[in-house]
XYZ file of C-alpha atoms in Angstrom:
157
model
C -23.547 -1.659 12.081
C -24.278 2.184 12.103
C -23.968 3.210 16.269
C -24.036 7.282 15.359
C -26.287 8.651 12.817
C -24.951 12.316 11.289
C -26.426 15.220 8.979
C -25.084 13.383 5.425
C -22.473 17.255 5.661
C -21.156 15.705 8.647
C -20.828 11.956 7.846
C -19.270 13.152 4.493
C -16.476 15.468 6.448
C -16.040 12.730 8.764
C -15.614 10.758 6.386
C -12.890 12.508 5.277
C -11.739 13.594 8.299
C -11.026 9.894 9.839
C -9.623 8.138 6.258
C -6.907 11.459 5.882
C -6.162 10.404 10.133
C -5.811 6.518 9.614
C -3.939 6.934 6.298
C -1.518 9.371 8.449
C -0.979 7.085 11.006
C -0.581 4.319 9.369
C 1.743 5.704 6.883
C 3.993 7.107 9.931
C 3.801 4.212 12.073
C 5.085 1.542 9.274
C 7.497 4.594 8.519
C 8.569 4.608 11.262
C 9.597 0.197 11.869
C 12.976 -0.172 11.222
C 13.989 -1.706 7.845
C 15.160 -4.810 9.471
C 11.878 -5.777 10.190
C 11.411 -6.529 6.430
C 13.939 -8.393 6.230
C 12.577 -11.753 6.534
C 10.297 -13.332 3.810
C 7.209 -13.433 5.481
C 3.992 -15.272 3.707
C 2.799 -11.533 2.841
C 6.040 -10.770 0.920
C 7.341 -13.613 0.027
C 6.739 -12.679 -3.973
C 5.582 -16.687 -5.349
C 6.180 -18.885 -8.134
C 3.141 -17.869 -9.800
C 4.167 -13.725 -9.470
C 6.044 -15.151 -12.352
C 9.168 -13.093 -10.984
C 5.985 -9.946 -10.907
C 5.507 -10.339 -14.080
C 2.142 -12.107 -13.671
C 1.282 -8.218 -12.360
C 2.042 -6.441 -15.547
C 0.826 -9.215 -18.006
C -2.565 -9.097 -16.043
C -2.981 -4.628 -15.445
C -0.128 -3.575 -17.100
C 1.713 -2.334 -14.246
C 4.521 -0.411 -16.524
C 1.764 1.823 -18.157
C 0.664 3.753 -14.972
C 2.867 2.443 -11.655
C 5.039 6.163 -12.229
C 1.990 7.654 -11.967
C 1.207 6.724 -8.898
C 2.103 9.098 -5.745
C 5.776 8.070 -3.922
C 4.520 7.588 0.032
C 8.212 8.372 0.884
C 7.883 12.569 -0.706
C 5.583 12.697 2.516
C 8.322 12.609 4.843
C 12.283 14.376 4.616
C 13.530 10.958 5.185
C 11.887 8.326 3.323
C 12.871 6.139 0.874
C 11.947 7.430 -3.178
C 11.232 4.419 -5.195
C 10.401 5.982 -8.085
C 13.758 5.095 -9.667
C 16.534 2.507 -8.621
C 19.082 4.204 -6.377
C 22.008 1.617 -7.365
C 22.175 -1.905 -9.652
C 24.552 -2.928 -6.160
C 23.433 -5.762 -4.473
C 23.063 -3.700 -1.088
C 20.827 -0.625 -2.916
C 18.804 -3.795 -4.579
C 18.221 -5.117 -1.574
C 16.963 -2.050 -0.092
C 14.954 -1.427 -2.289
C 13.500 -4.545 -2.174
C 13.163 -3.811 1.771
C 12.266 -0.373 1.435
C 8.216 -2.097 -1.170
C 7.613 -4.247 1.529
C 7.213 -1.109 4.407
C 4.992 0.097 1.513
C 2.935 -2.912 0.914
C 2.164 -3.035 4.287
C 1.528 0.250 4.985
C -1.224 -0.183 2.293
C -2.043 -3.574 3.528
C -2.962 -1.724 6.855
C -4.524 1.521 5.194
C -7.104 -1.126 4.278
C -7.984 -2.673 7.911
C -9.620 0.364 9.260
C -12.574 0.157 6.513
C -14.300 -1.816 8.418
C -14.815 0.917 11.353
C -16.840 3.282 9.021
C -19.514 1.546 9.682
C -20.093 3.196 12.822
C -21.481 6.055 11.484
C -22.377 5.606 7.671
C -25.372 3.563 6.841
C -24.272 -0.136 5.576
C -24.539 0.852 1.664
C -21.589 3.812 2.559
C -19.896 1.080 4.852
C -19.584 -0.817 2.008
C -18.505 2.071 -0.160
C -15.691 2.552 2.341
C -14.502 -1.224 1.977
C -14.325 -0.333 -1.853
C -12.420 2.826 -1.182
C -10.155 1.305 0.408
C -9.962 -1.672 -1.562
C -9.438 0.534 -5.160
C -7.443 3.126 -3.619
C -4.760 1.080 -1.801
C -4.157 -1.711 -4.280
C -2.774 -0.067 -7.467
C 0.040 0.734 -5.023
C -0.079 -3.198 -3.887
C 0.550 -4.418 -7.173
C 3.658 -1.957 -8.134
C 4.960 -3.129 -4.713
C 4.944 -6.928 -5.729
C 5.531 -5.690 -8.951
C 8.918 -4.291 -8.839
C 9.555 -6.496 -5.682
C 9.104 -9.489 -7.945
C 11.661 -7.661 -10.701
C 14.442 -7.036 -8.044
C 14.191 -10.201 -6.580
C 15.105 -11.383 -9.906
C 17.807 -9.490 -10.113
C 19.338 -10.717 -6.778
C 18.950 -14.727 -7.677
């Protein structure tokens, strides 16, 4: 329900600033989580049998053909973990990579959550468009992390 009414220009400016703020805050908070937080196999990060070790994502979306064009959020942080390529193939490096894909996936799931707040200052149609934006923008990153982690977990088993 729209509680704040602004001229269109200021609504658009507020939308841009708000999305930038939410993306940055969520990214920083997830980056600050210790890597040990991602050693578990939580329901949201578990690779399920139906995902066929990540191959499902390639069959449905041809992930290999576009994943290299996605921006790696680690480039925003000097100490971020780059996920464009494997850092090595020993067990320890593969586990670290898999944990970092969980961190990235959590970041993108959490980045969808603020979308309903945009109904506070946007008309209903624009509020729904903000939800669509949040899902469409973050889903390729989520799919890529699940695809990569499925392949890594297969290598580890």
